[in-house]
CSV table of C-alpha atoms in Angstrom, one decimal:
chain,number,residue,atom,x,y,z
A,937,UNK,CA,-38.4,-52.1,75.6
A,938,UNK,CA,-39.9,-50.6,72.3
A,939,UNK,CA,-37.6,-47.7,71.6
A,940,UNK,CA,-39.2,-44.8,69.8
A,941,UNK,CA,-36.8,-42.0,70.9
A,942,UNK,CA,-34.3,-42.2,68.0
A,943,UNK,CA,-34.3,-38.4,67.5
A,944,UNK,CA,-32.4,-38.3,70.8
A,945,UNK,CA,-30.1,-41.0,70.0
A,946,UNK,CA,-30.4,-44.3,68.2
A,947,UNK,CA,-30.4,-47.1,70.7
A,948,UNK,CA,-30.3,-50.1,68.5
A,949,UNK,CA,-27.0,-50.1,66.4
A,950,UNK,CA,-25.8,-52.2,63.6
A,951,UNK,CA,-23.8,-55.2,65.1
A,952,UNK,CA,-20.6,-54.1,63.6
A,953,UNK,CA,-20.6,-50.8,65.6
A,954,UNK,CA,-20.2,-52.6,69.0
A,955,UNK,CA,-17.5,-54.9,67.6
A,956,UNK,CA,-15.6,-52.1,66.2
A,957,UNK,CA,-15.7,-50.1,69.5
A,958,UNK,CA,-14.4,-53.1,71.4
A,959,UNK,CA,-11.7,-53.8,68.7
A,960,UNK,CA,-10.5,-50.2,68.8
A,961,UNK,CA,-10.5,-50.3,72.6
A,962,UNK,CA,-8.3,-53.3,72.6
A,963,UNK,CA,-5.9,-52.1,69.9
A,964,UNK,CA,-5.7,-48.4,69.9
A,965,UNK,CA,-3.4,-46.0,71.7
A,966,UNK,CA,-3.5,-42.2,70.9
A,967,UNK,CA,-3.9,-41.1,67.3
A,968,UNK,CA,-1.2,-38.8,65.8
A,969,UNK,CA,0.9,-39.1,68.8
A,970,UNK,CA,3.5,-41.7,68.0
A,971,UNK,CA,5.0,-44.1,65.4
A,972,UNK,CA,4.3,-47.3,67.2
A,973,UNK,CA,1.7,-49.8,66.2
A,974,UNK,CA,-1.0,-48.8,68.7
A,975,UNK,CA,-0.8,-45.1,67.6
A,976,UNK,CA,-0.7,-45.9,64.0
A,977,UNK,CA,-3.7,-48.2,64.3
A,978,UNK,CA,-5.7,-45.4,66.0
A,979,UNK,CA,-4.7,-43.0,63.2
A,980,UNK,CA,-5.8,-45.6,60.6
A,981,UNK,CA,-9.1,-46.0,62.2
A,982,UNK,CA,-9.7,-42.2,62.3
A,983,UNK,CA,-8.6,-41.8,58.7
A,984,UNK,CA,-10.9,-44.6,57.5
A,985,UNK,CA,-13.9,-43.0,59.3
A,986,UNK,CA,-12.9,-39.5,57.9
A,987,UNK,CA,-12.8,-41.0,54.4
A,988,UNK,CA,-16.3,-42.6,54.7
A,989,UNK,CA,-17.8,-39.4,56.2
A,990,UNK,CA,-16.2,-37.4,53.4
A,991,UNK,CA,-17.8,-39.6,50.8
A,992,UNK,CA,-21.2,-39.5,52.6
A,993,UNK,CA,-21.3,-35.7,52.9
A,994,UNK,CA,-19.8,-35.0,49.5
A,995,UNK,CA,-16.4,-33.4,50.3
A,996,UNK,CA,-13.3,-34.2,48.4
A,997,UNK,CA,-10.8,-34.2,51.0
A,998,UNK,CA,-11.0,-36.2,54.3
A,999,UNK,CA,-9.2,-33.4,56.0
A,1000,UNK,CA,-12.5,-31.4,55.7
A,1001,UNK,CA,-14.1,-33.8,58.2
A,1002,UNK,CA,-13.7,-32.9,61.8
A,1003,UNK,CA,-14.6,-35.2,64.7
A,1004,UNK,CA,-16.5,-33.7,67.6
A,1005,UNK,CA,-18.3,-34.9,70.6
A,1006,UNK,CA,-21.9,-34.4,69.2
A,1007,UNK,CA,-23.8,-32.0,66.9
A,1008,UNK,CA,-24.0,-29.4,69.6
A,1009,UNK,CA,-20.2,-29.3,69.8
A,1010,UNK,CA,-20.1,-29.0,66.0
A,1011,UNK,CA,-22.6,-26.2,65.9
A,1012,UNK,CA,-20.7,-24.3,68.6
A,1013,UNK,CA,-17.5,-24.5,66.7
A,1014,UNK,CA,-19.3,-23.5,63.4
A,1015,UNK,CA,-21.4,-20.6,64.9
A,1016,UNK,CA,-18.9,-19.0,67.3
A,1017,UNK,CA,-16.0,-19.5,64.9
A,1018,UNK,CA,-17.9,-17.8,62.0
A,1019,UNK,CA,-19.4,-14.7,63.6
A,1020,UNK,CA,-18.4,-12.1,66.4
A,1021,UNK,CA,-20.9,-9.3,65.5
A,1022,UNK,CA,-23.9,-8.7,63.3
A,1023,UNK,CA,-27.1,-10.5,62.8
A,1024,UNK,CA,-27.8,-14.2,62.4
A,1025,UNK,CA,-30.9,-15.4,60.6
A,1026,UNK,CA,-32.3,-18.7,61.9
A,1027,UNK,CA,-35.5,-20.7,61.3
A,1028,UNK,CA,-38.2,-20.9,63.9
A,1029,UNK,CA,-37.5,-24.6,64.4
A,1030,UNK,CA,-34.0,-24.4,65.8
A,1031,UNK,CA,-32.8,-26.5,68.7
A,1032,UNK,CA,-31.2,-24.9,71.7
A,1033,UNK,CA,-27.8,-26.2,70.3
A,1034,UNK,CA,-28.2,-23.4,67.7
A,1035,UNK,CA,-30.1,-20.7,69.7
A,1036,UNK,CA,-28.0,-20.8,72.9
A,1037,UNK,CA,-24.6,-20.3,71.2
A,1038,UNK,CA,-26.1,-17.3,69.3
A,1039,UNK,CA,-27.7,-15.9,72.5
A,1040,UNK,CA,-24.4,-16.3,74.4
A,1041,UNK,CA,-22.9,-13.8,72.0
A,1042,UNK,CA,-25.6,-11.1,72.5
A,1043,UNK,CA,-23.2,-9.3,74.8
A,1044,UNK,CA,-20.7,-9.0,71.9
A,1045,UNK,CA,-23.4,-7.4,69.8
A,1046,UNK,CA,-24.6,-10.5,67.9
A,1047,UNK,CA,-28.4,-10.3,67.2
A,1048,UNK,CA,-30.7,-12.8,65.6
A,1049,UNK,CA,-33.9,-12.8,63.5
A,1050,UNK,CA,-36.2,-15.7,63.4
A,1051,UNK,CA,-38.0,-17.0,60.2
A,1052,UNK,CA,-41.1,-18.3,61.7
A,1053,UNK,CA,-42.6,-20.1,58.8
A,1054,UNK,CA,-45.8,-22.1,59.1
A,1055,UNK,CA,-45.2,-25.8,60.0
A,1056,UNK,CA,-44.9,-28.0,56.9
A,1057,UNK,CA,-45.2,-25.1,54.6
A,1058,UNK,CA,-42.0,-24.8,52.5
A,1059,UNK,CA,-43.0,-21.8,50.6
A,1060,UNK,CA,-43.9,-19.8,53.6
A,1061,UNK,CA,-40.6,-20.8,55.2
A,1062,UNK,CA,-38.6,-19.7,52.3
A,1063,UNK,CA,-40.4,-16.3,52.2
A,1064,UNK,CA,-39.9,-15.9,56.0
A,1065,UNK,CA,-36.2,-16.8,55.8
A,1066,UNK,CA,-35.8,-14.2,53.0
A,1067,UNK,CA,-37.4,-11.6,55.2
A,1068,UNK,CA,-35.2,-12.7,58.2
A,1069,UNK,CA,-32.0,-11.9,56.2
A,1070,UNK,CA,-31.5,-8.2,56.7
A,1071,UNK,CA,-28.9,-5.6,55.8
A,1072,UNK,CA,-26.8,-6.6,58.9
A,1073,UNK,CA,-27.1,-10.4,58.5
A,1074,UNK,CA,-23.8,-12.0,58.3
A,1075,UNK,CA,-24.7,-15.6,58.9
A,1076,UNK,CA,-27.7,-18.0,58.6
A,1077,UNK,CA,-28.2,-21.2,60.5
A,1078,UNK,CA,-30.9,-23.7,59.6
A,1079,UNK,CA,-32.0,-27.1,60.7
A,1080,UNK,CA,-32.6,-29.6,58.0
A,1081,UNK,CA,-35.3,-31.5,59.9
A,1082,UNK,CA,-37.2,-30.2,63.0
A,1083,UNK,CA,-36.4,-32.5,65.9
A,1084,UNK,CA,-39.9,-31.8,67.4
A,1085,UNK,CA,-42.2,-32.2,64.3
A,1086,UNK,CA,-40.1,-34.0,61.7
A,1087,UNK,CA,-40.6,-31.1,59.3
A,1088,UNK,CA,-38.2,-31.3,56.4
A,1089,UNK,CA,-37.2,-27.7,55.7
A,1090,UNK,CA,-36.5,-26.7,52.1
A,1091,UNK,CA,-32.7,-26.6,52.8
A,1092,UNK,CA,-31.6,-26.6,49.2
A,1093,UNK,CA,-33.7,-23.6,48.5
A,1094,UNK,CA,-32.6,-21.9,51.6
A,1095,UNK,CA,-29.0,-22.6,50.6
A,1096,UNK,CA,-29.7,-21.0,47.2
A,1097,UNK,CA,-31.4,-18.0,48.8
A,1098,UNK,CA,-28.4,-17.5,51.1
A,1099,UNK,CA,-26.0,-17.8,48.1
A,1100,UNK,CA,-28.0,-15.1,46.2
A,1101,UNK,CA,-27.8,-12.9,49.2
A,1102,UNK,CA,-24.2,-13.6,49.8
A,1103,UNK,CA,-24.8,-15.1,53.2
A,1104,UNK,CA,-22.9,-18.1,54.5
A,1105,UNK,CA,-25.1,-20.9,55.8
A,1106,UNK,CA,-24.6,-23.5,58.6
A,1107,UNK,CA,-26.8,-26.6,58.4
A,1108,UNK,CA,-27.9,-28.5,61.5
A,1109,UNK,CA,-28.3,-32.0,60.1
A,1110,UNK,CA,-28.9,-33.6,63.4
A,1111,UNK,CA,-32.1,-35.3,62.3
A,1112,UNK,CA,-31.4,-35.8,58.7
A,1113,UNK,CA,-27.8,-37.2,58.6
A,1114,UNK,CA,-28.1,-40.8,57.5
A,1115,UNK,CA,-31.6,-40.6,56.2
A,1116,UNK,CA,-31.5,-37.7,53.7
A,1117,UNK,CA,-28.6,-37.5,51.4
A,1118,UNK,CA,-27.0,-34.1,51.8
A,1119,UNK,CA,-23.8,-33.3,50.1
A,1120,UNK,CA,-21.7,-30.2,50.6
A,1121,UNK,CA,-20.6,-30.3,47.0
A,1122,UNK,CA,-24.2,-29.8,45.9
A,1123,UNK,CA,-24.7,-26.8,48.1
A,1124,UNK,CA,-23.5,-23.3,47.4
A,1125,UNK,CA,-23.7,-21.1,50.5
A,1126,UNK,CA,-23.2,-23.8,53.1
A,1127,UNK,CA,-20.0,-23.5,54.9
A,1128,UNK,CA,-20.5,-26.2,57.5
A,1129,UNK,CA,-22.8,-29.2,58.0
A,1130,UNK,CA,-23.1,-30.2,61.7
A,1131,UNK,CA,-24.1,-33.8,62.4
A,1132,UNK,CA,-24.3,-36.1,65.4
A,1133,UNK,CA,-22.6,-39.5,65.1
A,1134,UNK,CA,-24.9,-41.2,67.5
A,1135,UNK,CA,-28.3,-40.7,65.7
A,1136,UNK,CA,-28.9,-41.6,62.1
A,1137,UNK,CA,-25.3,-42.5,61.5
A,1138,UNK,CA,-25.6,-45.2,64.2
A,1139,UNK,CA,-22.3,-44.4,66.0
A,1140,UNK,CA,-21.8,-44.5,69.8
A,1141,UNK,CA,-22.9,-41.5,71.9
A,1142,UNK,CA,-20.1,-39.0,72.2
A,1143,UNK,CA,-19.4,-38.8,68.5
A,1144,UNK,CA,-20.2,-36.0,66.1
A,1145,UNK,CA,-19.1,-34.5,62.8
A,1146,UNK,CA,-18.3,-31.1,61.5
A,1147,UNK,CA,-18.1,-31.1,57.7
A,1148,UNK,CA,-16.3,-28.1,56.6
A,1149,UNK,CA,-16.1,-26.3,53.1
A,1150,UNK,CA,-12.8,-24.7,54.3
A,1151,UNK,CA,-12.5,-23.9,58.0
A,1152,UNK,CA,-9.0,-22.6,58.0
A,1153,UNK,CA,-10.0,-19.1,58.7
A,1154,UNK,CA,-12.7,-20.0,61.2
A,1155,UNK,CA,-11.9,-19.0,64.8
A,1156,UNK,CA,-11.3,-21.9,67.2
A,1157,UNK,CA,-13.5,-22.9,70.1
A,1158,UNK,CA,-10.7,-24.7,72.0
A,1159,UNK,CA,-7.0,-24.9,71.4
A,1160,UNK,CA,-4.4,-27.5,72.5
A,1161,UNK,CA,-2.3,-30.4,71.5
A,1162,UNK,CA,-2.8,-31.8,68.1
A,1163,UNK,CA,0.2,-34.0,67.6
A,1164,UNK,CA,1.3,-31.7,64.8
A,1165,UNK,CA,3.3,-28.5,64.3
A,1166,UNK,CA,4.2,-28.8,68.0
A,1167,UNK,CA,6.9,-26.2,68.1
A,1168,UNK,CA,4.4,-23.5,67.1
A,1169,UNK,CA,2.5,-21.8,70.0
A,1170,UNK,CA,-0.5,-21.0,67.9
A,1171,UNK,CA,-3.1,-23.4,66.9
A,1172,UNK,CA,-2.4,-25.1,63.5
A,1173,UNK,CA,-4.1,-23.3,60.6
A,1174,UNK,CA,-4.7,-26.5,58.7
A,1175,UNK,CA,-7.5,-28.9,58.8
A,1176,UNK,CA,-8.7,-30.9,60.6
A,1177,UNK,CA,-6.1,-30.2,63.3
A,1178,UNK,CA,-7.4,-26.7,63.7
A,1179,UNK,CA,-10.5,-28.1,65.4
A,1180,UNK,CA,-9.3,-31.3,66.9
A,1181,UNK,CA,-7.4,-30.5,70.0
A,1182,UNK,CA,-6.7,-33.2,72.7
A,1183,UNK,CA,-7.2,-36.9,72.6
A,1184,UNK,CA,-10.0,-38.0,70.4
A,1185,UNK,CA,-12.7,-40.5,71.1
A,1186,UNK,CA,-11.1,-43.3,69.0
A,1187,UNK,CA,-13.3,-46.2,70.1
A,1188,UNK,CA,-16.3,-44.0,69.4
A,1189,UNK,CA,-14.9,-43.0,66.0
A,1190,UNK,CA,-14.3,-46.6,65.1
A,1191,UNK,CA,-17.9,-47.3,66.0
A,1192,UNK,CA,-19.0,-44.4,64.0
A,1193,UNK,CA,-17.0,-45.6,61.0
A,1194,UNK,CA,-19.1,-48.8,61.1
A,1195,UNK,CA,-22.3,-46.9,61.5
A,1196,UNK,CA,-21.5,-44.8,58.4
A,1197,UNK,CA,-20.6,-48.0,56.5
A,1198,UNK,CA,-24.1,-49.4,57.4
A,1199,UNK,CA,-25.8,-46.2,56.2
A,1200,UNK,CA,-23.8,-46.3,52.9
A,1201,UNK,CA,-24.4,-49.9,52.3
A,1202,UNK,CA,-28.2,-49.8,53.1
A,1203,UNK,CA,-28.5,-46.4,51.3
A,1204,UNK,CA,-30.0,-43.2,52.8
A,1205,UNK,CA,-33.0,-43.4,50.5
A,1206,UNK,CA,-33.9,-46.9,51.7
A,1207,UNK,CA,-33.6,-45.8,55.3
A,1208,UNK,CA,-35.7,-42.8,54.7
A,1209,UNK,CA,-38.4,-44.9,52.9
A,1210,UNK,CA,-38.6,-47.2,55.8
A,1211,UNK,CA,-38.8,-44.4,58.4
A,1212,UNK,CA,-41.5,-42.6,56.3
A,1213,UNK,CA,-43.5,-45.7,55.9
A,1214,UNK,CA,-43.6,-46.3,59.7
A,1215,UNK,CA,-44.4,-42.7,60.5
A,1216,UNK,CA,-47.0,-42.4,57.8
A,1217,UNK,CA,-48.8,-45.5,59.2
A,1218,UNK,CA,-48.5,-44.1,62.8
A,1219,UNK,CA,-50.0,-40.8,61.6
A,1220,UNK,CA,-52.9,-42.5,59.9
A,1221,UNK,CA,-53.7,-44.7,62.9
A,1222,UNK,CA,-53.4,-41.9,65.5
A,1223,UNK,CA,-55.6,-39.6,63.4
A,1224,UNK,CA,-58.4,-42.2,63.9
A,1225,UNK,CA,-58.3,-41.6,67.6
A,1226,UNK,CA,-60.5,-38.5,68.2
A,1227,UNK,CA,-58.8,-37.8,71.5
A,1228,UNK,CA,-55.4,-37.3,69.9
A,1229,UNK,CA,-54.1,-34.3,68.2
A,1230,UNK,CA,-51.4,-35.2,65.6
A,1231,UNK,CA,-49.1,-32.5,64.2
A,1232,UNK,CA,-48.5,-34.0,60.8
A,1233,UNK,CA,-47.9,-32.8,57.2
A,1234,UNK,CA,-50.7,-33.1,54.6
A,1235,UNK,CA,-48.0,-33.5,52.1
A,1236,UNK,CA,-45.9,-36.5,53.4
A,1237,UNK,CA,-42.9,-35.3,51.4
A,1238,UNK,CA,-42.1,-32.7,54.1
A,1239,UNK,CA,-42.2,-35.1,57.1
A,1240,UNK,CA,-39.2,-37.2,58.2
A,1241,UNK,CA,-39.1,-40.0,60.8
A,1242,UNK,CA,-40.2,-37.8,63.7
A,1243,UNK,CA,-43.8,-37.1,64.8
A,1244,UNK,CA,-45.3,-35.0,67.6
A,1245,UNK,CA,-48.8,-35.4,69.1
A,1246,UNK,CA,-50.8,-34.6,72.2
A,1247,UNK,CA,-53.6,-36.4,74.0
A,1248,UNK,CA,-56.4,-34.0,74.8
A,1249,UNK,CA,-56.7,-33.1,78.4
A,1250,UNK,CA,-53.5,-35.0,79.3
A,1251,UNK,CA,-50.0,-33.6,79.6
A,1252,UNK,CA,-47.3,-34.8,77.3
A,1253,UNK,CA,-45.3,-36.1,80.4
A,1254,UNK,CA,-48.3,-38.1,81.7
A,1255,UNK,CA,-48.7,-39.8,78.3
A,1256,UNK,CA,-44.9,-40.6,78.2
A,1257,UNK,CA,-45.1,-41.9,81.7
A,1258,UNK,CA,-48.1,-44.2,80.9
A,1259,UNK,CA,-46.1,-45.5,77.8
A,1260,UNK,CA,-43.0,-46.0,79.9
A,1261,UNK,CA,-44.9,-48.2,82.3
A,1262,UNK,CA,-45.7,-50.3,79.2
A,1263,UNK,CA,-42.0,-50.4,78.2
A,1264,UNK,CA,-42.4,-48.0,75.4
A,1265,UNK,CA,-39.8,-45.2,75.2
A,1266,UNK,CA,-40.9,-41.8,73.8
A,1267,UNK,CA,-39.8,-38.3,74.6
A,1268,UNK,CA,-42.1,-35.6,76.1
A,1269,UNK,CA,-41.8,-31.9,76.7
A,1270,UNK,CA,-40.1,-29.3,74.7
A,1271,UNK,CA,-37.4,-31.5,73.2
A,1272,UNK,CA,-34.8,-28.7,73.9
A,1273,UNK,CA,-36.5,-26.7,71.1
A,1274,UNK,CA,-38.7,-23.9,72.7
A,1275,UNK,CA,-38.5,-22.0,69.4
A,1276,UNK,CA,-40.3,-24.8,67.5
A,1277,UNK,CA,-43.1,-24.9,70.0
A,1278,UNK,CA,-43.5,-21.2,70.0
A,1279,UNK,CA,-43.6,-21.2,66.2
A,1280,UNK,CA,-46.4,-23.8,66.2
A,1281,UNK,CA,-48.2,-22.9,69.4
A,1282,UNK,CA,-47.4,-26.0,71.4
A,1283,UNK,CA,-45.6,-24.2,74.3
A,1284,UNK,CA,-46.9,-26.9,76.8
A,1285,UNK,CA,-44.9,-29.5,74.9
A,1286,UNK,CA,-45.7,-32.6,72.9
A,1287,UNK,CA,-45.2,-36.3,72.9
A,1288,UNK,CA,-42.6,-37.2,70.3
A,1289,UNK,CA,-42.3,-40.5,68.5
A,1290,UNK,CA,-39.1,-41.0,66.3
A,1291,UNK,CA,-38.1,-44.1,64.4
A,1292,UNK,CA,-34.9,-45.5,62.9
A,1293,UNK,CA,-34.0,-48.2,60.5
A,1294,UNK,CA,-34.2,-50.7,63.2
A,1295,UNK,CA,-37.7,-49.8,64.3
A,1296,UNK,CA,-40.2,-52.5,63.2
A,1297,UNK,CA,-43.8,-52.6,62.2
A,1298,UNK,CA,-44.5,-54.6,65.2
A,1299,UNK,CA,-43.0,-51.9,67.4
A,1300,UNK,CA,-45.4,-49.5,65.9
A,1301,UNK,CA,-48.3,-51.8,66.2
A,1302,UNK,CA,-47.6,-52.4,69.8
A,1303,UNK,CA,-47.3,-48.7,70.5
A,1304,UNK,CA,-50.6,-48.0,68.7
A,1305,UNK,CA,-52.3,-50.7,70.7
A,1306,UNK,CA,-51.3,-48.9,73.9
A,1307,UNK,CA,-52.3,-45.5,72.5
A,1308,UNK,CA,-55.8,-46.8,71.8
A,1309,UNK,CA,-56.2,-47.3,75.6
A,1310,UNK,CA,-54.6,-44.0,76.8
A,1311,UNK,CA,-57.5,-41.6,77.3
A,1312,UNK,CA,-58.1,-39.0,79.9
B,670,UNK,CA,21.4,-43.2,64.1
B,671,UNK,CA,19.6,-43.7,60.8
B,672,UNK,CA,17.1,-46.5,60.9
B,673,UNK,CA,14.8,-45.6,58.1
B,674,UNK,CA,16.6,-45.9,54.9
B,675,UNK,CA,14.6,-44.7,51.9
B,676,UNK,CA,12.8,-41.6,50.9
B,677,UNK,CA,10.8,-39.8,53.5
B,678,UNK,CA,8.0,-37.5,52.3
B,679,UNK,CA,7.2,-35.3,55.3
B,680,UNK,CA,3.7,-34.1,56.0
B,681,UNK,CA,1.8,-31.9,58.4
B,682,UNK,CA,0.1,-34.4,60.5
B,683,UNK,CA,-0.9,-38.1,60.9
B,684,UNK,CA,-4.1,-37.3,58.8
B,685,UNK,CA,-2.1,-36.0,55.9
B,686,UNK,CA,0.3,-38.9,56.1
B,687,UNK,CA,-2.7,-41.3,56.0
B,688,UNK,CA,-4.1,-39.5,53.0
B,689,UNK,CA,-0.7,-39.5,51.2
B,690,UNK,CA,-0.3,-43.2,51.8
B,691,UNK,CA,-3.8,-43.9,50.5
B,692,UNK,CA,-3.2,-42.0,47.3
B,693,UNK,CA,0.1,-43.9,46.8
B,694,UNK,CA,-1.5,-47.2,47.5
B,695,UNK,CA,-4.2,-46.5,45.0
B,696,UNK,CA,-1.4,-46.0,42.4
B,697,UNK,CA,0.3,-49.3,43.5
B,698,UNK,CA,3.2,-47.5,45.3
B,699,UNK,CA,3.9,-49.2,48.5
B,700,UNK,CA,4.6,-47.0,51.5
B,701,UNK,CA,4.6,-46.9,55.3
B,702,UNK,CA,4.1,-44.0,57.8
B,703,UNK,CA,6.9,-43.2,60.2
B,704,UNK,CA,7.6,-40.5,62.7
B,705,UNK,CA,10.8,-38.9,61.5
B,706,UNK,CA,13.4,-37.2,63.6
B,707,UNK,CA,12.3,-33.8,64.8
B,708,UNK,CA,15.0,-31.9,62.8
B,709,UNK,CA,13.5,-33.2,59.6
B,710,UNK,CA,10.2,-31.6,60.5
B,711,UNK,CA,11.4,-28.1,61.3
B,712,UNK,CA,11.4,-28.7,65.0
B,713,UNK,CA,7.7,-29.9,65.2
B,714,UNK,CA,6.1,-33.2,65.6
B,715,UNK,CA,4.9,-34.5,62.3
B,716,UNK,CA,4.8,-37.7,60.2
B,717,UNK,CA,6.3,-38.8,57.0
B,718,UNK,CA,5.5,-41.4,54.4
B,719,UNK,CA,8.4,-43.7,53.5
B,720,UNK,CA,8.9,-45.0,50.0
B,721,UNK,CA,11.5,-46.7,48.0
B,722,UNK,CA,13.9,-44.4,46.3
B,723,UNK,CA,13.2,-45.9,42.9
B,724,UNK,CA,9.6,-44.7,43.1
B,725,UNK,CA,10.3,-41.1,44.0
B,726,UNK,CA,9.6,-39.4,40.6
B,727,UNK,CA,6.2,-41.2,40.2
B,728,UNK,CA,5.3,-40.6,43.8
B,729,UNK,CA,5.9,-36.9,43.6
B,730,UNK,CA,4.0,-36.6,40.3
B,731,UNK,CA,1.0,-38.6,41.8
B,732,UNK,CA,1.0,-36.6,45.0
B,733,UNK,CA,1.2,-33.3,43.1
B,734,UNK,CA,-1.7,-34.3,40.8
B,735,UNK,CA,-3.7,-35.0,44.0
B,736,UNK,CA,-2.8,-31.7,45.5
B,737,UNK,CA,-1.0,-33.4,48.4
B,738,UNK,CA,2.6,-32.5,47.8
B,739,UNK,CA,5.1,-33.4,50.7
B,740,UNK,CA,6.5,-30.6,52.8
B,741,UNK,CA,10.1,-31.9,52.4
B,742,UNK,CA,11.6,-34.8,50.6
B,743,UNK,CA,14.4,-36.4,52.6
B,744,UNK,CA,16.8,-39.1,51.4
B,745,UNK,CA,17.6,-41.3,54.5
B,746,UNK,CA,20.9,-43.1,54.1
B,747,UNK,CA,23.3,-45.0,56.4
B,748,UNK,CA,25.5,-41.9,56.8
B,749,UNK,CA,22.7,-39.3,57.3
B,750,UNK,CA,19.9,-37.3,55.9
B,751,UNK,CA,19.9,-35.3,52.7
B,752,UNK,CA,17.0,-33.1,51.5
B,753,UNK,CA,16.1,-33.5,47.9
B,754,UNK,CA,14.8,-30.4,46.2
B,755,UNK,CA,12.3,-31.2,43.5
């Protein structure tokens, strides 16, 4: 199979990830629940992973790293814990993992305003984001890279804008974590960075990260056993226990630790270069096919390792099905981001190609060979 | 029964204990993580980092510098526990 659906989850992982998962599975009991070897080994695995994630995302204390199930889980904790009323400003490229938690709070009186900046136009996005922040705005949430179009939003400028307006920002780093270096210490308004563990950080599915500036005063999404402060009936006020109730996915976290190690060793900038190189080539070749509409940036600087296109007079699903028959995995449809399609005018969906550090030139050549033959 | 002779630096959770141990290791003070008796942790489950008594002043100084002070400092001896106030 040629796997080009890395925006959903990376399928090929560094070899150390699998080894670490198996090793943890064979050696770990429950973390923070005992003083015997198996429990202490589990705690060590978790702490090592926490330390690596803290370094990668520029937070001083490993306690500011919370393990979650995925980016959606992280975003739910961050959004629902940060606001109970007022307006939330979001970009027009948000995934349902941002939109749905906000919409679920509409009954409580939470509203939202959408910054529908033009695709691949950073200045327009910044202007629209500024307009979306109104008198009643209490929170802003913004994706770093659109999961549909690969559009890299001007996140540092949006952070700066929010800082000047006194609005806390939550960043959805689902498509950027592991390929664009993003450090909480270099941002000013950002209170949370939400990231999946299983995409660009190459961990197993079922892993995610919530990187917190503080978090102690944020409301909890779930409560329960933490292995700490057990005599107290209220959820601990300290991190990361405040957000880590119940047994953690220790084999997953051990794998994530190895994935992060891979990213740190390889370097985000090298991974990003590789992905951009493959996507750039794909764009140039698809653009030569007159029956294909490619949604790409004129300025390659604002496009990451994700690309959307459509074949004229064919549905995105039909194209994906034809590719699937040739053992090429791409995604079709709305990609859980109806807002992005509404912003761009692709409400009937697109075909999405997304690469990783393990995607090869030969994978792309093969995909393009097939595409040259897919016509209505 | 006292089975952990030495100095116990109690902390909030396993994560804090790991962090404390890492800081001490970086400063060449050997330590281990233990689960102390519940009465030493104010009736809650928690962890402690055990060090040799001789390294207590240095350990406390290093941990304070790193904003990671222990919740309590306990001297564990054959005949019982004694809290040390620093």
